[in-house]
PDB file of C-alpha atoms in Angstrom:
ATOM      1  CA  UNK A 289     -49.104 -65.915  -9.818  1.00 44.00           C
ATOM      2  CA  UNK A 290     -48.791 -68.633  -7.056  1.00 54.00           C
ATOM      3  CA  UNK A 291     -48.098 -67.528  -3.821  1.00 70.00           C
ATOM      4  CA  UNK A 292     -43.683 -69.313  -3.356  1.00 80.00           C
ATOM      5  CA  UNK A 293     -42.796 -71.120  -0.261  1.00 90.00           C
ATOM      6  CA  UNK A 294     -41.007 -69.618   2.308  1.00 92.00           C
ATOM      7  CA  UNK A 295     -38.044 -72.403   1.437  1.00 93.00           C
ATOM      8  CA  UNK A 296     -38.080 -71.188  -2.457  1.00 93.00           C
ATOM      9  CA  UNK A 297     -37.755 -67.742  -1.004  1.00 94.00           C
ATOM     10  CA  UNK A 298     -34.998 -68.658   1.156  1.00 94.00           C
ATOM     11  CA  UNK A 299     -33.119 -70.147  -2.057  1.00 95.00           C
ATOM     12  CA  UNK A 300     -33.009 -67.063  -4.124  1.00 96.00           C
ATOM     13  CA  UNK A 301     -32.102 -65.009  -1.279  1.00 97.00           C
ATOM     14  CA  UNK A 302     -29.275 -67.572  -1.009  1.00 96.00           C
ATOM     15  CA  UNK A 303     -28.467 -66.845  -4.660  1.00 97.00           C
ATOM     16  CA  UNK A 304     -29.144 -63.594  -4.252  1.00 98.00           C
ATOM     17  CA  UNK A 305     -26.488 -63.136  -1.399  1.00 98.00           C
ATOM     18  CA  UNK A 306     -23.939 -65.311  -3.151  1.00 97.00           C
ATOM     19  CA  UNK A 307     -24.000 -61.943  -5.841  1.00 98.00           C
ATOM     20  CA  UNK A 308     -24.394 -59.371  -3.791  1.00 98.00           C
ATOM     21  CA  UNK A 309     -21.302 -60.422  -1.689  1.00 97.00           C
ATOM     22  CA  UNK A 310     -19.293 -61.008  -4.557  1.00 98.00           C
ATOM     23  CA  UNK A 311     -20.357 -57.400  -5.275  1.00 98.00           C
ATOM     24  CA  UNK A 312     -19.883 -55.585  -1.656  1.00 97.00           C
ATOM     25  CA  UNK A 313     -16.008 -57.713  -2.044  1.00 96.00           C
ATOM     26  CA  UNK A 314     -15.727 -56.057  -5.814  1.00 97.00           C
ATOM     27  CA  UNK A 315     -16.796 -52.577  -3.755  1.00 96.00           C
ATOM     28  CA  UNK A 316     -14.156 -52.950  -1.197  1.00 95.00           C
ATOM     29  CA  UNK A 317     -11.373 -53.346  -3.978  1.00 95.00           C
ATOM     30  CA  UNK A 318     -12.363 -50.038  -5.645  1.00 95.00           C
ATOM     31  CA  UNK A 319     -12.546 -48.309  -2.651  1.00 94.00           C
ATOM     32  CA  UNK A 320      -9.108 -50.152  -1.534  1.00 93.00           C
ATOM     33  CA  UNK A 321      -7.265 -49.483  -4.539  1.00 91.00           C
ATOM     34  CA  UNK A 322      -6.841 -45.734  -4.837  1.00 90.00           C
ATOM     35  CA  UNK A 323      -5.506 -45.706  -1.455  1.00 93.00           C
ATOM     36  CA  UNK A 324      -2.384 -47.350  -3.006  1.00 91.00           C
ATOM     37  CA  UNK A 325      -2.087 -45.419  -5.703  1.00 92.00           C
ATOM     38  CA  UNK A 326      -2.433 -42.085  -3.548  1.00 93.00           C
ATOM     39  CA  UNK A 327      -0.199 -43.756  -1.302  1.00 92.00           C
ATOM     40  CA  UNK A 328       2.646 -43.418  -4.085  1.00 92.00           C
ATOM     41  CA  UNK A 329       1.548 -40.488  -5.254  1.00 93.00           C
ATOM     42  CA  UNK A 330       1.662 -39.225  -1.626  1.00 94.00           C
ATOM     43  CA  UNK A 331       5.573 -40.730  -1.656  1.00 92.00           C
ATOM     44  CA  UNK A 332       6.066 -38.754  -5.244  1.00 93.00           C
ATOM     45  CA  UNK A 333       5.028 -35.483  -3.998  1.00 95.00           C
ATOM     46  CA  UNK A 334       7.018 -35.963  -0.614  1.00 95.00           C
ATOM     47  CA  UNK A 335      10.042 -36.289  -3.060  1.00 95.00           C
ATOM     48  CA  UNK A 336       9.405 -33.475  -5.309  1.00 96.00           C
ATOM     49  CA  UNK A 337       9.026 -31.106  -2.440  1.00 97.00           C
ATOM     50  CA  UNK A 338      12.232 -32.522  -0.908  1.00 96.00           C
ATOM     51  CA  UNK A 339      13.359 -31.903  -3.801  1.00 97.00           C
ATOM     52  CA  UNK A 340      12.623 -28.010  -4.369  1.00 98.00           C
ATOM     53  CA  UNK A 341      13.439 -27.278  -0.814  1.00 98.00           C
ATOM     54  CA  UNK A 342      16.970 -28.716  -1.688  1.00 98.00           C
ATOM     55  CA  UNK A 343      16.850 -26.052  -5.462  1.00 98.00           C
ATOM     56  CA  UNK A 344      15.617 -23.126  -3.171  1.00 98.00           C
ATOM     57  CA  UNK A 345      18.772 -23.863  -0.638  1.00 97.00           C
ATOM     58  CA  UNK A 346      21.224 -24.329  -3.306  1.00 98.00           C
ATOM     59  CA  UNK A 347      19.840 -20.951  -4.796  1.00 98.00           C
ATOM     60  CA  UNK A 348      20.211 -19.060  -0.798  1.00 97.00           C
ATOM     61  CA  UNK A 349      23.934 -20.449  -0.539  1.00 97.00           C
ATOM     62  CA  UNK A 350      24.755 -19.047  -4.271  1.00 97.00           C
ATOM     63  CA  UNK A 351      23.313 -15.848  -3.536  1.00 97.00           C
ATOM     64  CA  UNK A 352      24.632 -15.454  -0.230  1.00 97.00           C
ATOM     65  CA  UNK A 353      28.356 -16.565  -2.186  1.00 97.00           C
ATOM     66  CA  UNK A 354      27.604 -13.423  -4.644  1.00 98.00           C
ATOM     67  CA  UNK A 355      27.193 -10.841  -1.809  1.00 97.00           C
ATOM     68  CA  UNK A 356      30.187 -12.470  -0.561  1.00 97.00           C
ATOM     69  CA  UNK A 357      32.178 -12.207  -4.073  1.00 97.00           C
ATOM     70  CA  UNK A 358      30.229  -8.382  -3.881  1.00 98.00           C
ATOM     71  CA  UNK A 359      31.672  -7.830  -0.354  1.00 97.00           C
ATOM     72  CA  UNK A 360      35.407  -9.728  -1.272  1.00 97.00           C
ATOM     73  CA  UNK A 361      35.354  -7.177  -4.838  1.00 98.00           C
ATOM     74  CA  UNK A 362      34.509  -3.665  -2.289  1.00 97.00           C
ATOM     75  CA  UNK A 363      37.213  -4.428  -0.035  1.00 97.00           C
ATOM     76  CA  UNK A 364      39.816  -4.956  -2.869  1.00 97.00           C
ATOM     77  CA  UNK A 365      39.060  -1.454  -4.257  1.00 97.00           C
ATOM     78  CA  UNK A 366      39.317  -0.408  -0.592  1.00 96.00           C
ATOM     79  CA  UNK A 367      42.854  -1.832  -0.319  1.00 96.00           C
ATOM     80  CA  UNK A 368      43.525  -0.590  -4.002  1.00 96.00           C
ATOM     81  CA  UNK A 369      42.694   3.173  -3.032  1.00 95.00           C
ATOM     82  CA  UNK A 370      44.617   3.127  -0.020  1.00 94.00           C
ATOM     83  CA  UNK A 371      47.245   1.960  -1.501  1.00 94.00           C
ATOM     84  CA  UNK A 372      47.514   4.925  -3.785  1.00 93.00           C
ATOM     85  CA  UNK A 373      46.562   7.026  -1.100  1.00 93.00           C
ATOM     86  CA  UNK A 374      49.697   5.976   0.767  1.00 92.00           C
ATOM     87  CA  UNK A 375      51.746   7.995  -1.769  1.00 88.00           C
ATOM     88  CA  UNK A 376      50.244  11.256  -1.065  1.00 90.00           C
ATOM     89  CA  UNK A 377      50.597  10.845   2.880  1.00 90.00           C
ATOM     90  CA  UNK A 378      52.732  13.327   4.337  1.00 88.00           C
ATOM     91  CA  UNK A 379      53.647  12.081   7.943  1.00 92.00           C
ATOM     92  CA  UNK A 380      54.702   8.780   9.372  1.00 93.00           C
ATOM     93  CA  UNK A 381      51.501   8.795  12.095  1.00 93.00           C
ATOM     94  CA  UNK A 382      48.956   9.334   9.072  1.00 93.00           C
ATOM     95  CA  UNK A 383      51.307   6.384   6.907  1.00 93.00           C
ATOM     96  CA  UNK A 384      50.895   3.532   9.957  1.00 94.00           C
ATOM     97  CA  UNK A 385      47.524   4.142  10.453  1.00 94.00           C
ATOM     98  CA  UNK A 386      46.676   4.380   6.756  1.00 93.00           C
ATOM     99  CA  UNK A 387      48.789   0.937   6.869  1.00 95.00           C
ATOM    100  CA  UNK A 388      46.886  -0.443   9.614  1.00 96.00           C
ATOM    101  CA  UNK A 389      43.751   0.296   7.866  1.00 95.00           C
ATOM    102  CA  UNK A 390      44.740  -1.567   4.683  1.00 95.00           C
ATOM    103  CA  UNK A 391      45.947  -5.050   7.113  1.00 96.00           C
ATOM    104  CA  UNK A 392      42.584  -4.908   8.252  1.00 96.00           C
ATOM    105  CA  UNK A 393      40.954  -4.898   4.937  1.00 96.00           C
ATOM    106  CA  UNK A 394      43.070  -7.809   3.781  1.00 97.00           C
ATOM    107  CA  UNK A 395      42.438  -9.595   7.135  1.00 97.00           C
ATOM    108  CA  UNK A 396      38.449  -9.062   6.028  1.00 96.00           C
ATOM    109  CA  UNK A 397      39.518  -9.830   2.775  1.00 97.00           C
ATOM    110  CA  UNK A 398      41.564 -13.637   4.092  1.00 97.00           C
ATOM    111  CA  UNK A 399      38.217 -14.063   6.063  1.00 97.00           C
ATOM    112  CA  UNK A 400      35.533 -13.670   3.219  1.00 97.00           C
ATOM    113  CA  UNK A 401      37.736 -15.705   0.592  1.00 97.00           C
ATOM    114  CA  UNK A 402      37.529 -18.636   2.802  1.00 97.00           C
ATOM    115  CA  UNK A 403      33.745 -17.727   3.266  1.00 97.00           C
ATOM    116  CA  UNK A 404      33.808 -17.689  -0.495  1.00 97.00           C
ATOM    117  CA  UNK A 405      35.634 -21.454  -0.510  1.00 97.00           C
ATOM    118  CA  UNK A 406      33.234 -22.897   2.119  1.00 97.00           C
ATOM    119  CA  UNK A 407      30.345 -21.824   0.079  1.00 96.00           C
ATOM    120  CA  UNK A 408      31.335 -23.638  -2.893  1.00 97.00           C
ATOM    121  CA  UNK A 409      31.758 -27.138  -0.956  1.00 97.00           C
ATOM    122  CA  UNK A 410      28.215 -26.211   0.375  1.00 97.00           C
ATOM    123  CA  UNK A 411      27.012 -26.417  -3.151  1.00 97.00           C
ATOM    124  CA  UNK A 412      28.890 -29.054  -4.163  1.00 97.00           C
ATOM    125  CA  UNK A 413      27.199 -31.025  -1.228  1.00 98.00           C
ATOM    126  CA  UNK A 414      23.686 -29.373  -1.884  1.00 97.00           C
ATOM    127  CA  UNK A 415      24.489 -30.266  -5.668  1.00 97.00           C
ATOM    128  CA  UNK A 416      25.016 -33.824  -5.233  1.00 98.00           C
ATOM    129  CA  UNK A 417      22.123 -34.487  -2.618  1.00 97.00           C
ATOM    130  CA  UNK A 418      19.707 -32.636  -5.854  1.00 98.00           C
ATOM    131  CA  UNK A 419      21.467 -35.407  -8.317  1.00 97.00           C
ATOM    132  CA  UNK A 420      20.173 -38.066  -5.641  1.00 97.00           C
ATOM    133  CA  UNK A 421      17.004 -36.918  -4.983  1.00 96.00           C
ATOM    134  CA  UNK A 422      16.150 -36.040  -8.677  1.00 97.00           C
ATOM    135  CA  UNK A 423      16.622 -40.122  -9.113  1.00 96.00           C
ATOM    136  CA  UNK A 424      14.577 -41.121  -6.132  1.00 95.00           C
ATOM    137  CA  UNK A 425      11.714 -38.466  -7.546  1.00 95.00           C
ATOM    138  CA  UNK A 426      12.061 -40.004 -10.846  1.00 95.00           C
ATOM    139  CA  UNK A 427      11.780 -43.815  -9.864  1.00 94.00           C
ATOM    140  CA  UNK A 428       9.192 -42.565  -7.370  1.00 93.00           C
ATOM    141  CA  UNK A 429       7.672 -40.954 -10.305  1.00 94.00           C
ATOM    142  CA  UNK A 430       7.469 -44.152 -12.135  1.00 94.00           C
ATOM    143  CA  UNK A 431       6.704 -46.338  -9.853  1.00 93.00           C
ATOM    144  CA  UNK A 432       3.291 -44.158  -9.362  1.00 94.00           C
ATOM    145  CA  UNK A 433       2.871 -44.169 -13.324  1.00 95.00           C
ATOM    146  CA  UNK A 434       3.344 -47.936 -13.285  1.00 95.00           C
ATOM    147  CA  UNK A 435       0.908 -48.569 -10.368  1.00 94.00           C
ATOM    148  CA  UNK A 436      -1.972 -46.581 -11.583  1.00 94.00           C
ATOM    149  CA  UNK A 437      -1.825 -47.731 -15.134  1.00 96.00           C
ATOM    150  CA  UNK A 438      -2.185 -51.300 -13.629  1.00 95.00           C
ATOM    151  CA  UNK A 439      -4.574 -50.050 -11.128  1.00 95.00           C
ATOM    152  CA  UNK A 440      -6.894 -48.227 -13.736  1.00 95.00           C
ATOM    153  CA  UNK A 441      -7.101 -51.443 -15.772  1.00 96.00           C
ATOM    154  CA  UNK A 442      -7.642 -53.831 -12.593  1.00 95.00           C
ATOM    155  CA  UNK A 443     -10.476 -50.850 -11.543  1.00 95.00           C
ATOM    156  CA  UNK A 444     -12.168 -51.184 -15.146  1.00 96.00           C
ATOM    157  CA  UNK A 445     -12.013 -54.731 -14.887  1.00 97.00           C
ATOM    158  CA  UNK A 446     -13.910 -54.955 -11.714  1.00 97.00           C
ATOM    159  CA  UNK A 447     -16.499 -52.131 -12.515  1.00 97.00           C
ATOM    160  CA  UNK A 448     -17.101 -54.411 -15.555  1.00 98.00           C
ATOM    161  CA  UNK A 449     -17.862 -57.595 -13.101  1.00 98.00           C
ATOM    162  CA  UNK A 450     -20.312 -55.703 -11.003  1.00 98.00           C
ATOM    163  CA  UNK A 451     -21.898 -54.500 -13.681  1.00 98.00           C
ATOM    164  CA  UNK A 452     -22.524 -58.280 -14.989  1.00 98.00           C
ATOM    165  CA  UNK A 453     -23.456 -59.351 -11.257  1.00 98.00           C
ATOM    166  CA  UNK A 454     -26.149 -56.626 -10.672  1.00 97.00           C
ATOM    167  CA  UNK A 455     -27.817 -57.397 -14.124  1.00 97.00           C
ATOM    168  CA  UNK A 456     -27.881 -60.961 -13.030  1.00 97.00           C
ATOM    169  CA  UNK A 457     -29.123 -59.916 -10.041  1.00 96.00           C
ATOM    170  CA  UNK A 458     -32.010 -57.702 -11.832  1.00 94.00           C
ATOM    171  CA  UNK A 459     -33.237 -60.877 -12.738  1.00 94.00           C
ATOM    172  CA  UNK A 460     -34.533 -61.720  -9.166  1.00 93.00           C
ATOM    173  CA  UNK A 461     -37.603 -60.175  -9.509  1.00 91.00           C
ATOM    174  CA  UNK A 462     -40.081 -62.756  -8.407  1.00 90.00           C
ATOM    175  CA  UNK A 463     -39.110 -62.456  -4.057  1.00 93.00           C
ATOM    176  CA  UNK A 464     -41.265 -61.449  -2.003  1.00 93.00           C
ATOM    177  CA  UNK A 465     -41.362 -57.567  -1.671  1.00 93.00           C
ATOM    178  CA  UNK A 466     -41.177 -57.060   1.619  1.00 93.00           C
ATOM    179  CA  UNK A 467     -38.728 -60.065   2.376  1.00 94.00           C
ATOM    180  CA  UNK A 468     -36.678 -58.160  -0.616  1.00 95.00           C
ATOM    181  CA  UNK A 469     -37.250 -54.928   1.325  1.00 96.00           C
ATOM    182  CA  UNK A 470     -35.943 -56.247   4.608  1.00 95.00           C
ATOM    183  CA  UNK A 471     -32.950 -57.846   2.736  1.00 97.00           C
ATOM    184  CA  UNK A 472     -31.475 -54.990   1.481  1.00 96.00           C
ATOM    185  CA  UNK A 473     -31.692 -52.943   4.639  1.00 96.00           C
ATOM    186  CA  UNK A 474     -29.593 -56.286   6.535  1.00 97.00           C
ATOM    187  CA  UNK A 475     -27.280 -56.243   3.370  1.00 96.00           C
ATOM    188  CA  UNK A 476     -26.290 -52.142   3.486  1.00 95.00           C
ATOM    189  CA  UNK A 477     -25.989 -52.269   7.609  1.00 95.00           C
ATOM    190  CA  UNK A 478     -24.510 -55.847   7.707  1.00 96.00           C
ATOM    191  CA  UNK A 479     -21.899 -55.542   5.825  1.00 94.00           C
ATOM    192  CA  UNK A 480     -22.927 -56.827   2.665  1.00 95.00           C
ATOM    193  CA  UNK A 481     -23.936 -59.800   4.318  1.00 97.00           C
ATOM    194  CA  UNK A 482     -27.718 -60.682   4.971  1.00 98.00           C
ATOM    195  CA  UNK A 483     -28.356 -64.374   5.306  1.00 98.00           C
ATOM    196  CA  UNK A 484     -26.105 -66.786   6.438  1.00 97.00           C
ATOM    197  CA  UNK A 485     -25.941 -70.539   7.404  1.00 96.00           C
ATOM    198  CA  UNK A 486     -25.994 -71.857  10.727  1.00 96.00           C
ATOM    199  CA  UNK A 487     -22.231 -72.904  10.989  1.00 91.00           C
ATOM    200  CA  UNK A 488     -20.702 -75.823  12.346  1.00 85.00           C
ATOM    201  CA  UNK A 489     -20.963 -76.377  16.406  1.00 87.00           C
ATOM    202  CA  UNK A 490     -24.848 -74.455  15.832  1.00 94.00           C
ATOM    203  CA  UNK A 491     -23.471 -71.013  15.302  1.00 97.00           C
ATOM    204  CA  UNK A 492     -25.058 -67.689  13.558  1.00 97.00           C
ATOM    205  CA  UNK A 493     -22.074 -68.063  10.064  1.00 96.00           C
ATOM    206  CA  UNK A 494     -22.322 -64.400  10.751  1.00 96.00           C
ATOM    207  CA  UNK A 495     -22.131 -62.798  13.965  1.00 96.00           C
ATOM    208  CA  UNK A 496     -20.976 -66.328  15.430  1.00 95.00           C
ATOM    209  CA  UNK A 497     -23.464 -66.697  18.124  1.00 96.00           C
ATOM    210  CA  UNK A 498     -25.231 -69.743  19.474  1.00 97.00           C
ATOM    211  CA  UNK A 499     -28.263 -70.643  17.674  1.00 96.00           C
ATOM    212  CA  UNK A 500     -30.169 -72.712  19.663  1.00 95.00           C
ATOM    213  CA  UNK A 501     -32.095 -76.263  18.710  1.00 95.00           C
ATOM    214  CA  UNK A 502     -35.237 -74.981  18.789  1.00 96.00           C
ATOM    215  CA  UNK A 503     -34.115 -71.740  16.334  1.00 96.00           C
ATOM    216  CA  UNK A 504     -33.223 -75.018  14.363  1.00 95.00           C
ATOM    217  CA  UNK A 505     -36.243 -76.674  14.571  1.00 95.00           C
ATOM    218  CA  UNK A 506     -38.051 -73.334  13.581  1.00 95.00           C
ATOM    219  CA  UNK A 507     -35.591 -73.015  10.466  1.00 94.00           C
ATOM    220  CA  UNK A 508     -36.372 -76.621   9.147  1.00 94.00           C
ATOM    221  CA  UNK A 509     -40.312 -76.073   9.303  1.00 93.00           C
ATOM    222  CA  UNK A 510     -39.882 -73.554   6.792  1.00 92.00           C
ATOM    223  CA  UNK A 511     -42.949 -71.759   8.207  1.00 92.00           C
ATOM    224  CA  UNK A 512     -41.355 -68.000   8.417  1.00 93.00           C
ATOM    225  CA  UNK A 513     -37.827 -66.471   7.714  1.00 95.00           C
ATOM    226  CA  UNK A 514     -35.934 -66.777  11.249  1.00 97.00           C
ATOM    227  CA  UNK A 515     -33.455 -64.963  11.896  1.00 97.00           C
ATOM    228  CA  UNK A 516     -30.309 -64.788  14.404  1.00 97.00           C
ATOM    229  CA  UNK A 517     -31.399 -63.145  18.049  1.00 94.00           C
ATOM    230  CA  UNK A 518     -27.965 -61.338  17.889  1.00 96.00           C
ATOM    231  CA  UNK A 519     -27.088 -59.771  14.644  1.00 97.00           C
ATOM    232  CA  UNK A 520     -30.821 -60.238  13.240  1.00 96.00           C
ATOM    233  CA  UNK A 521     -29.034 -62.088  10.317  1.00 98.00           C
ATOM    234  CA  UNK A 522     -31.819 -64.587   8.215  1.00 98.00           C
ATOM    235  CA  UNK A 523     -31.037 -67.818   8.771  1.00 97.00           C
ATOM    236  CA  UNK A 524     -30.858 -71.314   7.144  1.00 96.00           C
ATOM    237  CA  UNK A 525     -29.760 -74.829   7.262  1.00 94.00           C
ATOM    238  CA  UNK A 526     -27.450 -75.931   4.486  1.00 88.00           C
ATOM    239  CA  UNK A 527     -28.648 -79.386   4.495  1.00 76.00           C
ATOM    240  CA  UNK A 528     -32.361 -78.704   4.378  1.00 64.00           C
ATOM    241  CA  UNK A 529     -31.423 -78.503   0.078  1.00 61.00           C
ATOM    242  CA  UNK A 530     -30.626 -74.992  -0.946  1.00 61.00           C
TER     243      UNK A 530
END
C-alpha cells in the first residue's frame, strides 16, 4: 500500500477530530446529566426526611400529652379519695390539712389541663406543617420522576449517537500508526481535543498561544506533523485545503 502524505494524514486526523469531539461533548452530557437528576433526588430525600422528623415530633408531643392525660387521670383519683377521706376525719387540724392537700392537687390538676390544651395546639401546628411538607415531598417527588424519565431518554439518545460516531470512526483505519498512537494520547490528556487550526491573529485554536511565521511556514511544507510549542497540540492551516 502506498506510503500517504503527511497532508492526507493531516485530513483524516481533521475528520477524525471533528468525531471524536463530537464524542468527548456527547461524554460530558452523560456525565453532566445525572448530576441533575441526583440533584432532585438529593432535594426529594431532603424533604422526606424533613418530613419524618416532623411524624417523629408529632408522635413525642402526643405521647408526652398521654402521660399528661395519665398524670391529669392520677391526680383526679387523688382528689376523689380525699374527698371521701374527709368524711372519716375526726379533728378540725387533720380536716384543713387534708383540705389543703386536695387545693394542691387541683392546683396540679389547673396546671396539667392547660399543659394538656397547649399540647393539642402543638399538634395542630406540627399537623399542619406535615400537610405542607407532604405536598412539597410529593411535587418534589414528581418533579424527580419527571426529570429522570426525560433524562433516561435524552441519555439513550446520546449513547445511541456515540455509538454511530465511533463506528464511523472505526473506519479510519488507514493513518499512520504511530501518528494514530500519538493522537489518542493528545486527545485523552487534551481534553478531547488533539489538532487544531492556527486561529485568527496566528494563534494555537487550542491553547491560544502565538504561533510564529516560521511554525507557519513549517505547517504549509507539509514535510512533518508540527505541533504547538505550548500545549503540544498538532497543527494546521485551514486554507492549505483540508
Amino acid at each position: 500500500m502506498p506510503e500517504i502524505s503527511v497532508k492526507d494524514q493531516l485530513k483524516k486526523l481533521i475528520d477524525l477530530q471533528k468525531i471524536d469531539g463530537e464524542i468527548y461533548e456527547l461524554k460530558q452530557v452523560l456525565e453532566e446529566k445525572p448530576k441533575i437528576v441526583e440533584e432532585l433526588k438529593n432535594e426529594f430525600e431532603a424533604g422526606k426526611a424533613q418530613l419524618h422528623e416532623l411524624e417523629e415530633k408529632l408522635k413525642l408531643v402526643q405521647l408526652a400529652r398521654k402521660e399528661k392525660e395519665l398524670d391529669l387521670q392520677a391526680k383526679e383519683d387523688q382528689i376523689t379519695k380525699y374527698n371521701t377521706q374527709l368524711n372519716e376525719i375526726k379533728t378540725n387540724k387533720e380536716y384543713t390539712a387534708k383540705v389543703k392537700e386536695i387545693e394542691g392537687l387541683k392546683a396540679d390538676k389547673s396546671l396539667i389541663e392547660e399543659k394538656i390544651l397547649v399540647s393539642y395546639d402543638e399538634a395542630e401546628a406540627v399537623n399542619a406543617e406535615i400537610e405542607k411538607e407532604k405536598t412539597v415531598v410529593s411535587e418534589e417527588e414528581k418533579k424527580f420522576q419527571n426529570k429522570k424519565q426525560e433524562v433516561d431518554a435524552e441519555v439513550k439518545t446520546v449513547e445511541a449517537r456515540i455509538k454511530e460516531l465511533e463506528g464511523q470512526r472505526a473506519s479510519f483505519t488507514d493513518i499512520d500508526p504511530n501518528i494514530k498512537a500519538r493522537y489518542e494520547r493528545l486527545l485523552q490528556h487534551k481534553n478531547g481535543l488533539a489538532i487544531v487550526p492556527v486561529a485568527a491573529g496566528n494563534s494555537c485554536g487550542g491553547c491560544h498561544m502565538n504561533v510564529t511565521h516560521q511554525t507557519i511556514n513549517q505547517i504549509k511544507m507539509n514535510e512533518e506533523l508540527i505541533v504547538c510549542e505550548m500545549c503540544q497540540r498538532i497543527l494546521y492551516v485551514e486554507d492549505e485545503g483540508y
